[in-house]
Coordinates of C-alpha atoms and ligand atoms in Angstrom, one line a residue:
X1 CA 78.5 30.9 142.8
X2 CA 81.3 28.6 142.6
X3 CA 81.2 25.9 139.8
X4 CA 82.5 22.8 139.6
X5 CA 81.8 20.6 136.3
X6 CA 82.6 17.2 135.9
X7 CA 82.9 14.9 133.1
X8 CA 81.7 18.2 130.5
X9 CA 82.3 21.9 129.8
X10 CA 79.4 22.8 129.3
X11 CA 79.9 26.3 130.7
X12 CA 77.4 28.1 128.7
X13 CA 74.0 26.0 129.5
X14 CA 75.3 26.2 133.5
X15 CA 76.2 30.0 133.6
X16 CA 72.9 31.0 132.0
X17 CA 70.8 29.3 134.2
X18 CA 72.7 30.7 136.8
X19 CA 71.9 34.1 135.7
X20 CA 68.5 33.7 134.9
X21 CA 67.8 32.1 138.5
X22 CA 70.2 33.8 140.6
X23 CA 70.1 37.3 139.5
X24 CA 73.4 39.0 141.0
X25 CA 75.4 35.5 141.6
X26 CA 78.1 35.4 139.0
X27 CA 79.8 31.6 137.8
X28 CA 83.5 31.4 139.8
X29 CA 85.9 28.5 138.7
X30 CA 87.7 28.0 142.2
X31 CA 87.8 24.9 144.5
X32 CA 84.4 24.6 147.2
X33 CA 86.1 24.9 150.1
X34 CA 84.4 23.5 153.3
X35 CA 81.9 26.2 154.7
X36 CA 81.2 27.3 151.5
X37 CA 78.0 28.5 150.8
X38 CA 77.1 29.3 147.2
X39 CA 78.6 26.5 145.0
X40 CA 77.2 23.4 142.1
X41 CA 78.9 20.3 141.3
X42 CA 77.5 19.1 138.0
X43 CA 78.6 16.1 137.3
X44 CA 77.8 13.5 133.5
X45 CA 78.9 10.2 132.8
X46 CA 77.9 7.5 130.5
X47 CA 76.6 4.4 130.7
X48 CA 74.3 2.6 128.3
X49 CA 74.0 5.0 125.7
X50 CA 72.4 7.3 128.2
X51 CA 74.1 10.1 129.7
X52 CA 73.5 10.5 133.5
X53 CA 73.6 14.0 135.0
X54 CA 73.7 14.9 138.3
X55 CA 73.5 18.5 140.4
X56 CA 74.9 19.1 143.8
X57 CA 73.8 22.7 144.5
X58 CA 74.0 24.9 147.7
X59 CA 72.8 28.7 147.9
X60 CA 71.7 30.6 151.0
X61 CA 72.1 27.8 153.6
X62 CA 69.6 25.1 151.0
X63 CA 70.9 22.2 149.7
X64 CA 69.7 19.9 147.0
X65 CA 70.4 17.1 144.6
X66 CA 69.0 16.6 141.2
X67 CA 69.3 13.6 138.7
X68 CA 68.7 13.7 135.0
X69 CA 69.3 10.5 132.5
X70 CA 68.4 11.2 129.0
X71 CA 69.2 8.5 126.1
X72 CA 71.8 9.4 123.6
X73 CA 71.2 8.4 120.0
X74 CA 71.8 9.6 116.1
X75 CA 74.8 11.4 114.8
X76 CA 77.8 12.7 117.4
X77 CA 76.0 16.5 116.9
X78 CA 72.8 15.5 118.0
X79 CA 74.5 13.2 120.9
X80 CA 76.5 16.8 122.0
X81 CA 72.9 18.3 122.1
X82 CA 71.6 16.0 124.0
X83 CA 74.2 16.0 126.5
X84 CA 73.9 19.9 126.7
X85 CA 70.0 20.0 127.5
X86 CA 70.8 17.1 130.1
X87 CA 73.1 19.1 131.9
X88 CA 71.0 22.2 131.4
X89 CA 68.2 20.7 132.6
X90 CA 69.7 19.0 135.6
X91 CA 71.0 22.4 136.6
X92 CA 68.2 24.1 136.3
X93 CA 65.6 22.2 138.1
X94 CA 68.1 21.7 141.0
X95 CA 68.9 26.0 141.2
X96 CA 64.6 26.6 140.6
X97 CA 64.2 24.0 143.6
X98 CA 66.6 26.2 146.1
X99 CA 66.1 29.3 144.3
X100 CA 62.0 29.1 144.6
X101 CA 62.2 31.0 141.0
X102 CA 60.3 29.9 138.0
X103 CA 61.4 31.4 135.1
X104 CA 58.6 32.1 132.6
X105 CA 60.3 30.6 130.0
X106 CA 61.8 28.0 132.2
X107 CA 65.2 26.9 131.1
X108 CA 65.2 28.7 127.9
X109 CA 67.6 31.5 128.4
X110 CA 68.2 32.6 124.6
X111 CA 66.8 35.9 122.7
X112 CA 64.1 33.8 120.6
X113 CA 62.5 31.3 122.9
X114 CA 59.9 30.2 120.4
X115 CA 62.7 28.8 117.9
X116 CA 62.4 25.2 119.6
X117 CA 58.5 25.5 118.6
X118 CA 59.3 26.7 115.0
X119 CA 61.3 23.7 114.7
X120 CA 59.0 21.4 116.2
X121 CA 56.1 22.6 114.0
X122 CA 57.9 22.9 111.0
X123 CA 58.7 18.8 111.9
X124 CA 55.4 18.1 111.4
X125 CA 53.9 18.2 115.3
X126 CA 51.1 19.8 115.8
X127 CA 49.9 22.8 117.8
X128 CA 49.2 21.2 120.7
X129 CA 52.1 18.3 121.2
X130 CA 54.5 21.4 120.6
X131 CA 52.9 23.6 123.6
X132 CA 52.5 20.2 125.5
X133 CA 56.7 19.4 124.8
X134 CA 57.7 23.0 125.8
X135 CA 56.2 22.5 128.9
X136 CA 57.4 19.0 129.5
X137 CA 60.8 19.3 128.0
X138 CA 61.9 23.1 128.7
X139 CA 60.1 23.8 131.6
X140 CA 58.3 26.5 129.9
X141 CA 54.8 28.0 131.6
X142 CA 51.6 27.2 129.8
X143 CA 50.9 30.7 128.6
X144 CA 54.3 30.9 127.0
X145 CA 54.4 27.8 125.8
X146 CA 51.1 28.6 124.5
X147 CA 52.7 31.8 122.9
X148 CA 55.3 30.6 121.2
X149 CA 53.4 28.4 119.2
X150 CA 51.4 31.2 117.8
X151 CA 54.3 33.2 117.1
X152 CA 56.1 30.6 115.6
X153 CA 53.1 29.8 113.4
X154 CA 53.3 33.0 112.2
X155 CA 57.7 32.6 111.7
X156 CA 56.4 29.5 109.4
X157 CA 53.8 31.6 107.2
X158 CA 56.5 34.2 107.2
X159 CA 58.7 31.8 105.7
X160 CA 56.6 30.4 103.0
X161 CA 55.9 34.0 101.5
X162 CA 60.0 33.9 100.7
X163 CA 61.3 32.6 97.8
X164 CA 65.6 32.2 97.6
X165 CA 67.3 35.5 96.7
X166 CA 64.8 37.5 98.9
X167 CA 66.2 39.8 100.8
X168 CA 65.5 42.7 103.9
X169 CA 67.1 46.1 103.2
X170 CA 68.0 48.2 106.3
X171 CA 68.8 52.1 106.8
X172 CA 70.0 53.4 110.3
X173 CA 69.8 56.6 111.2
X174 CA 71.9 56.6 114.5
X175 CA 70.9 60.3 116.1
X176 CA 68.1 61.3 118.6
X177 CA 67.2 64.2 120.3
X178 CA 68.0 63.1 123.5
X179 CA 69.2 59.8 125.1
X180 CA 66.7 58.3 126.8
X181 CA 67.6 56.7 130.7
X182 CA 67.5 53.1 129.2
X183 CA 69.2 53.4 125.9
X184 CA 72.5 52.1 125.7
X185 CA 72.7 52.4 122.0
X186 CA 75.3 54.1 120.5
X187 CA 73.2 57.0 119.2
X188 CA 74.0 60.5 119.0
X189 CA 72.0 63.2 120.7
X190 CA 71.3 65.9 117.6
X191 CA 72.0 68.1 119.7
X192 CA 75.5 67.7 120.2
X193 CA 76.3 66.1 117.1
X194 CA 74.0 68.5 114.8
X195 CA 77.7 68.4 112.3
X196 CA 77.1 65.3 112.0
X197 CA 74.2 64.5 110.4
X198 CA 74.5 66.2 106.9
X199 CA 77.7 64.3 105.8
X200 CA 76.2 61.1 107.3
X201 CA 73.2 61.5 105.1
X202 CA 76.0 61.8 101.7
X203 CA 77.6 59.0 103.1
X204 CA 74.9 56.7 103.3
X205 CA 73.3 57.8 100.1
X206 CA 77.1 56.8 98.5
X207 CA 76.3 53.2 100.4
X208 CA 72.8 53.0 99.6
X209 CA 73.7 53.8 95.7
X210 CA 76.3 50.9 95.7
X211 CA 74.5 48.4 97.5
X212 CA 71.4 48.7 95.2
X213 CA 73.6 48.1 92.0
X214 CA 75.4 44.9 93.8
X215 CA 71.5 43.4 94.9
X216 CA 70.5 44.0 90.9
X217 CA 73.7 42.4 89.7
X218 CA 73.2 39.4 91.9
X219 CA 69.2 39.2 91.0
X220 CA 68.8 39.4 94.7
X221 CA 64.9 40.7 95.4
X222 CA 63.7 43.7 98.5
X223 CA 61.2 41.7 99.8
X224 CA 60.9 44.3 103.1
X225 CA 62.7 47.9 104.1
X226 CA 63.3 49.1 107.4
X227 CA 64.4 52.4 108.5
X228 CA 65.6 52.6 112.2
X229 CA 68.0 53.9 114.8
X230 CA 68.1 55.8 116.4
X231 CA 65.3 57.7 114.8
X232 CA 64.8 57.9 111.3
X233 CA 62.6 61.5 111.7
X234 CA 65.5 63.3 113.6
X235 CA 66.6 64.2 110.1
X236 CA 65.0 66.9 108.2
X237 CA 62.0 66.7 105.7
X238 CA 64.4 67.1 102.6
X239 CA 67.5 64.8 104.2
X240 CA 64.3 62.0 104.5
X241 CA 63.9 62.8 101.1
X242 CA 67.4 61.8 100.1
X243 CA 67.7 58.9 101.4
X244 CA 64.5 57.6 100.3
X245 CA 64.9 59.2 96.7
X246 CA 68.5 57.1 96.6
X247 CA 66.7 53.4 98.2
X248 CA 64.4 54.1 95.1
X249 CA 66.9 54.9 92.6
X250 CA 69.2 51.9 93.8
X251 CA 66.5 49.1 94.3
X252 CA 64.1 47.5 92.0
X253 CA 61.0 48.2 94.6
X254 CA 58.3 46.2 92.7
X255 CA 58.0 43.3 94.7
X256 CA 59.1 45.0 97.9
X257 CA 55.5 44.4 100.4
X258 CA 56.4 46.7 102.7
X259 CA 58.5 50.1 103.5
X260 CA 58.4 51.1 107.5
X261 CA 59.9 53.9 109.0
X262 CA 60.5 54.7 112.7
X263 CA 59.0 57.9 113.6
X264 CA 59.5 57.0 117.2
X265 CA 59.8 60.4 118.9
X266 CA 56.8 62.7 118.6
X267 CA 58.5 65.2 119.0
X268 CA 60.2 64.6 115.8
X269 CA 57.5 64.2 113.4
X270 CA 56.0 66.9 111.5
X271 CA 53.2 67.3 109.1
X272 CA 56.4 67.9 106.5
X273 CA 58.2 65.0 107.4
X274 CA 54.8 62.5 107.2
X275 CA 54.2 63.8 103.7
X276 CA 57.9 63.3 102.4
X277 CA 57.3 59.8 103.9
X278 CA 53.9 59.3 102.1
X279 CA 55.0 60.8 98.8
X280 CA 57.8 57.9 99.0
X281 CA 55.2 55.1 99.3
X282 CA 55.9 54.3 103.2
X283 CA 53.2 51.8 104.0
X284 CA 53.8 51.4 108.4
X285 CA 55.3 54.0 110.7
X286 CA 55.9 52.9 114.0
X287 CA 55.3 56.1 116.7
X288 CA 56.6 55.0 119.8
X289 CA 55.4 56.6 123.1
X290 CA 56.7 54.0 125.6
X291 CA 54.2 55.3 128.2
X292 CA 51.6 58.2 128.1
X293 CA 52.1 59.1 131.5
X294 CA 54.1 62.5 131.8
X295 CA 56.0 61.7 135.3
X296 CA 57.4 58.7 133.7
X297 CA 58.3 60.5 130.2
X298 CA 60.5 63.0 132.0
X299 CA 62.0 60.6 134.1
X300 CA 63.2 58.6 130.9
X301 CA 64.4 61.9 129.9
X302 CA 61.8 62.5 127.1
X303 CA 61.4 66.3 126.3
X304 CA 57.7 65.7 125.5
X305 CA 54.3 65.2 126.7
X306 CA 51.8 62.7 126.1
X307 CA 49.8 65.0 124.5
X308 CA 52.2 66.0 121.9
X309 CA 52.3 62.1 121.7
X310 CA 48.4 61.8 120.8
X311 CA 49.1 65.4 118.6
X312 CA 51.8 63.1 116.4
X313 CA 49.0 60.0 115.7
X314 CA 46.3 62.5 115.2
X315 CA 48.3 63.9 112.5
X316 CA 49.7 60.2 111.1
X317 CA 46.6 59.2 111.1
X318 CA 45.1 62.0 109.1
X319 CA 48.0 60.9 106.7
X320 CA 46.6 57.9 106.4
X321 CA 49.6 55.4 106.3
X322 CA 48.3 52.0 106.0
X323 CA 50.0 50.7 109.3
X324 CA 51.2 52.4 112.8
X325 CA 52.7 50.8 115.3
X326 CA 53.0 52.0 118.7
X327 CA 55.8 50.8 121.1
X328 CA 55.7 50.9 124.6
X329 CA 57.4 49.5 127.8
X330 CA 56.5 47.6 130.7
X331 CA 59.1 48.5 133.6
X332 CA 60.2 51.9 133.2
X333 CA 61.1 54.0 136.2
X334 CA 58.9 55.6 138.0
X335 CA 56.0 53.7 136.0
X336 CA 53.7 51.8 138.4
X337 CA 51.0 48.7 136.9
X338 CA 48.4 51.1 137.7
X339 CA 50.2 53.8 135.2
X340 CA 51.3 51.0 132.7
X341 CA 47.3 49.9 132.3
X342 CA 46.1 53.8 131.9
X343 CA 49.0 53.9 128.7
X344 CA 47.8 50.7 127.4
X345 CA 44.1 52.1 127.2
X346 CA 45.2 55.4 126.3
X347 CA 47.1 54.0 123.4
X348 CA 44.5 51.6 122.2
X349 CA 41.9 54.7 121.3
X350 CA 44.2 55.2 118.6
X351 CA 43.6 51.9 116.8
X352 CA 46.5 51.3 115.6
X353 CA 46.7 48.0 114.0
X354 CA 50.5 46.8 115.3
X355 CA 51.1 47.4 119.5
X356 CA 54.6 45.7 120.5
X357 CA 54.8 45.5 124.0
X358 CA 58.8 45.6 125.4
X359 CA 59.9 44.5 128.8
X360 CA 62.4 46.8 129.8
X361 CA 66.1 45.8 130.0
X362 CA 68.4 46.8 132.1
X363 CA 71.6 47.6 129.8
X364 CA 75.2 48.7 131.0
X365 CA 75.7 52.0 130.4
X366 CA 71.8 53.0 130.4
X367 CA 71.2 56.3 132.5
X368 CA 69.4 53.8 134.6
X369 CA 72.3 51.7 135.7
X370 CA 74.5 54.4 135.8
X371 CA 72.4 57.0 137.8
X372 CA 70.9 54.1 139.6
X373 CA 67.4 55.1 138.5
X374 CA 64.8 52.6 140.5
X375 CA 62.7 50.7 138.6
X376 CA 59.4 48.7 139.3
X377 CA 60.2 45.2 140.4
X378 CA 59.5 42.0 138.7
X379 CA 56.2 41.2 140.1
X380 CA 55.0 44.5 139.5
X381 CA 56.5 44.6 135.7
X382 CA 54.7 40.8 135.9
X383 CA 51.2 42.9 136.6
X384 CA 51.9 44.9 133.8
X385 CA 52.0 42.2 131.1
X386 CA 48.9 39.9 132.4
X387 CA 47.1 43.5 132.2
X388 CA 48.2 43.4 128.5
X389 CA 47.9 40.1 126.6
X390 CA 44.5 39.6 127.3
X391 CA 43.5 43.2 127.2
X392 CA 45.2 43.3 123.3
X393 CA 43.6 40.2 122.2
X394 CA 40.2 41.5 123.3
X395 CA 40.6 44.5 121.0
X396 CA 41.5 42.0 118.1
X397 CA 45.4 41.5 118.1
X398 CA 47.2 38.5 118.2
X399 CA 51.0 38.0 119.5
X400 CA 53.1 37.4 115.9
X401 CA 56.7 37.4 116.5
X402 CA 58.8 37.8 120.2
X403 CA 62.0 37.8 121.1
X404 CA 64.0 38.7 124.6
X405 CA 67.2 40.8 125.5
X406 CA 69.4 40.2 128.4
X407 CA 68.6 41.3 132.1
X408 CA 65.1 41.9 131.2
X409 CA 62.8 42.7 134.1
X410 CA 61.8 39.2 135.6
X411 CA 62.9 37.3 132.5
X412 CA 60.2 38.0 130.4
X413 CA 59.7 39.3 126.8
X414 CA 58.9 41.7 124.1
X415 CA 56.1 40.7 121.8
X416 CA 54.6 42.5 118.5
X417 CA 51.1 42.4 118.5
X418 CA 48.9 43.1 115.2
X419 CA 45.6 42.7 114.0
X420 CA 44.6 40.2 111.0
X421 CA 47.2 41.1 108.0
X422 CA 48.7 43.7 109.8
X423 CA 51.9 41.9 110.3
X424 CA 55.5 43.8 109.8
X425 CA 57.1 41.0 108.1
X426 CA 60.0 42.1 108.5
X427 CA 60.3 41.8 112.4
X428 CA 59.8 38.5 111.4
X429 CA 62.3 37.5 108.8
X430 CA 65.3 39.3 110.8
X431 CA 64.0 37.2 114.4
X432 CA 63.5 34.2 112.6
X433 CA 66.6 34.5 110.4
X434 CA 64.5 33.6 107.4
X435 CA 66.4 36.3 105.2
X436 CA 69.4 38.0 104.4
X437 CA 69.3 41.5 105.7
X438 CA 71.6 44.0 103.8
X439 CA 71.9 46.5 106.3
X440 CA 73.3 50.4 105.6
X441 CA 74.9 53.1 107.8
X442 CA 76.7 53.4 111.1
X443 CA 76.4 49.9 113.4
X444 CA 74.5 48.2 110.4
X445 CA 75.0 44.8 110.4
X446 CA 74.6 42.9 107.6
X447 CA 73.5 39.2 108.1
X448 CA 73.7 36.8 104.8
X449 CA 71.8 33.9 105.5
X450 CA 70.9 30.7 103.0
X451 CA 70.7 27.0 103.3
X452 CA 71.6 27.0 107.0
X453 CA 74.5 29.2 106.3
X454 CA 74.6 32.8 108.1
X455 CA 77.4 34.9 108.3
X456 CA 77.8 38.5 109.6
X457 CA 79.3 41.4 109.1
X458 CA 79.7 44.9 110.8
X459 CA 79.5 48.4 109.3
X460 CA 81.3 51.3 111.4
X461 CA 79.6 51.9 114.5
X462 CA 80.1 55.8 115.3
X463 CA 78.6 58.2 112.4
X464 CA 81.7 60.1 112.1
X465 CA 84.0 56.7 111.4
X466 CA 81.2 55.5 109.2
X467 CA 81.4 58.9 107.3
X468 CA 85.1 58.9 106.9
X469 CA 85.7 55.6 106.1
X470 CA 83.9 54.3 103.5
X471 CA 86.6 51.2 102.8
X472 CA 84.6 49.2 105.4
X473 CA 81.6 49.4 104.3
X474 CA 82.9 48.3 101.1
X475 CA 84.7 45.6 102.2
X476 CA 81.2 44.5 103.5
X477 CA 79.4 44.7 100.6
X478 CA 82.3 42.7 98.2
X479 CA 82.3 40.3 101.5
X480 CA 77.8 40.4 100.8
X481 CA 78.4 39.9 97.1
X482 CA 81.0 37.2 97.7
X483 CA 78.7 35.0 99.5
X484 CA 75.8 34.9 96.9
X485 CA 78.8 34.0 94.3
X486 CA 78.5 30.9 95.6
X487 CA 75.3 30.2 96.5
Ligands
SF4_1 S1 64.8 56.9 120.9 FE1 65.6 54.8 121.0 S2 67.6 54.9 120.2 FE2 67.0 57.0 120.7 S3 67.8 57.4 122.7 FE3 65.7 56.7 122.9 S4 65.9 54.4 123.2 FE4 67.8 55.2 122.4

């Protein structure tokens, strides 16, 4: 679509919308030519101290125009905000009139829709004027405006169990046993990389060692640990035991509330492997069948049934770790709503007390993009989720944190669910940014984050550069240690 802004840049606001509500259309900077049939003019100007908007916008032989005027007022960085959401806006409701979409989160494009709510509660509105203002001032549904006041609740609560100095500690183990069609992450099949994985455990022991002398020498406190990929469980019993052996030795785990591990393939998990995990205090492991339905497994390239899915929790739960999630995903090819429901219910005999529900995405470079792998469609995928949410709160769960990717099926979202006290804190303090996260091994990215300040930086992404040189990850750490000098 061809864009023509006037009196602003804002780029950003205009280009997301455009993606959002005209999957496929992509923003071109070129003069509108006469005939032309996919173009916007977006035009501000000031008068007043209000800024007027208006949107000129043609797609598909429709034509509309669309008005906004919003008052300016307070500092020049709340005036620039105000001047974005008045063009976003103005855009937006002129493409969803042509378009006929409706976006379920209406003109919020970004990965945590619910961060306008944690910021209006945390002002002092209540529940219901911040529901009622999503609606009215985003354009978001009722039932997600609805839900992203009960996960950002939950982001508050989170927040107020932090004290300064708390921190998230984060091991990546970047290998799997196979990749499956949707993955685009950079992690190694074990299979071909089998070399690998030894050296990469030394390596990140050396990190984990270091790291854990920096956090006591700065007083900072392991409030959570997360150990993902990847998955954690592609390495053996006694290379789990390593690196959980060095987080212990390195880290003062007294007021740490929780340790989770990803187990996420069954076919990884053994009774072995659970008991290393249990012997090391691990208090959630998250077992993650995606679907239970066996056509669908093999067509995401899983080597596994679902009944060596229901074999791995049967033998978690005779381990008797105090929390299991269980991931799965709405969307996947050759899934249909009838086969997403039958999962669902298959998964819920298990009683696990955290579900998390993902909308797939389709990322560049998935199996799915690249082999061209058809997918349901976003009414169907739509089907899938109303099945869900009620369904889960029936059995007792409640939505606590959410956040969305890009090119998700119909623009919706992935949401953890857990029952009363349940909660994996953690997923909260790294979506809500309420935490520093100091994060080890290949792609770990380490976020420092106090007093409105957050800064990032990146460990090596492949396992064999991360292995071989160590200098970055040191670099990050003095970087880590650097910023809590001066905070
Ligand atoms: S288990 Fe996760 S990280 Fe591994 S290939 Fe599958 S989607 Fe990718």
């Amino acid at each position: 679509m061809k864009l023509l802004l006037q009196g602003h840049d804002e780029r950003y606001t205009v280009e997301q919308s455009l993606l959002n509500l005209f999957p496929g259309e992509l923003p071109v900077y070129e003069p509108i030519l006469p005939g032309d049939d996919s173009w916007a003019v977006v035009t501000l100007r000031e008068e007043d101290d209000c800024c007027h908007v208006t949107t000129e916008l043609r797609w598909q032989g429709r034509q509309t125009s669309h008005r906004e005027v919003l008052p300016l007022s307070g500092t020049e960085y709340a005036r620039e905000g105000q001047r974005r959401h008045a063009v976003g806006a103005c855009f937006f409701l002129a493409a969803q009139a042509v378009s006929g979409v409706r976006p379920p989160w209406g003109m919020l494009t970004g990965v945590r829709p619910d961060k306008p709510a944690t910021a209006a509660l945390a002002a002092g509105r209540t529940p219901e004027e911040t529901r009622a203002w999503m609606e009215r001032f985003y354009y978001v549904s009722p039932d997600r405006a609805a839900l992203a006041v009960e996960t950002a609740s939950a982001a508050l609560r989170a927040s107020r169990r932090l004290e300064r100095r708390d921190i998230a500690v984060y091991v990546g183990i970047p290998f799997c046993p196979t990749r499956c069609a949707y993955c685009s992450f950079v992690s190694q099949s074990v299979e071909k990389s089998f070399d690998l994985v030894p050296p990469y455990v030394e390596a990140l022991v050396e990190e984990i060692h270091s790291g854990g002398g920096m956090a006591r020498a700065l007083n900072l406190r392991c409030r959570t640990f997360y150990m993902g990929g990847g998955t954690p469980t592609t390495l053996t019993a006694g290379q789990l035991d390593r690196v959980l052996t060095a987080l212990e030795d390195a880290f003062d785990l007294q007021d740490c509330e929780e340790l989770t591990v990803e187990a996420g393939r069954p076919d990884t998990i053994t009774a072995e492997k659970l008991a290393v995990l249990k012997s090391h205090g691990i208090t959630r492991i998250s077992v993650n069948p995606q679907t239970m339905e066996d056509a669908v497994l093999r067509a995401i390239g899983r080597r596994h049934t679902a009944r060596e899915i229901e074999h791995a929790l049967d033998l978690a739960a005779a381990y008797g770790f105090p929390h299991v999630n269980m991931d799965l995903i709405a969307g996947l090819p050759e899934d249909t709503a009838a086969g997403f429901r039958r999962s669902l219910d298959r998964c819920l005999e298990f009683e696990t007390d955290n579900v998390t529900i993902h909308t797939l995405a389709l990322k560049k470079g998935s199996r799915i993009l690249t082999e061209g792998l058809s997918v349901p469609g976003p009414e169907e995928v739509a089907q899938m989720l109303d099945y869900a949410a009620p369904m889960l709160r029936e059995r007792g769960y409640a939505p606590y944190y959410l956040y969305r990717q890009k090119y998700m099926s119909g623009s919706f979202e992935n949401i953890g669910w857990t029952r009363p006290g349940a909660e994996c804190w953690y997923n909260i303090d790294i979506m809500s940014e309420l935490c520093s996260i100091l994060s080890f091994g290949a792609g770990g990215s380490t976020k420092m984050v106090e007093g409105g300040r957050i800064q990032r930086v990146f460990n090596h992404k492949y396992p064999a550069e991360y292995t071989q040189r160590p200098e970055k990850w040191r670099a990050n750490q003095n970087a880590f240690a650097e910023f809590y000098e001066h905070v």
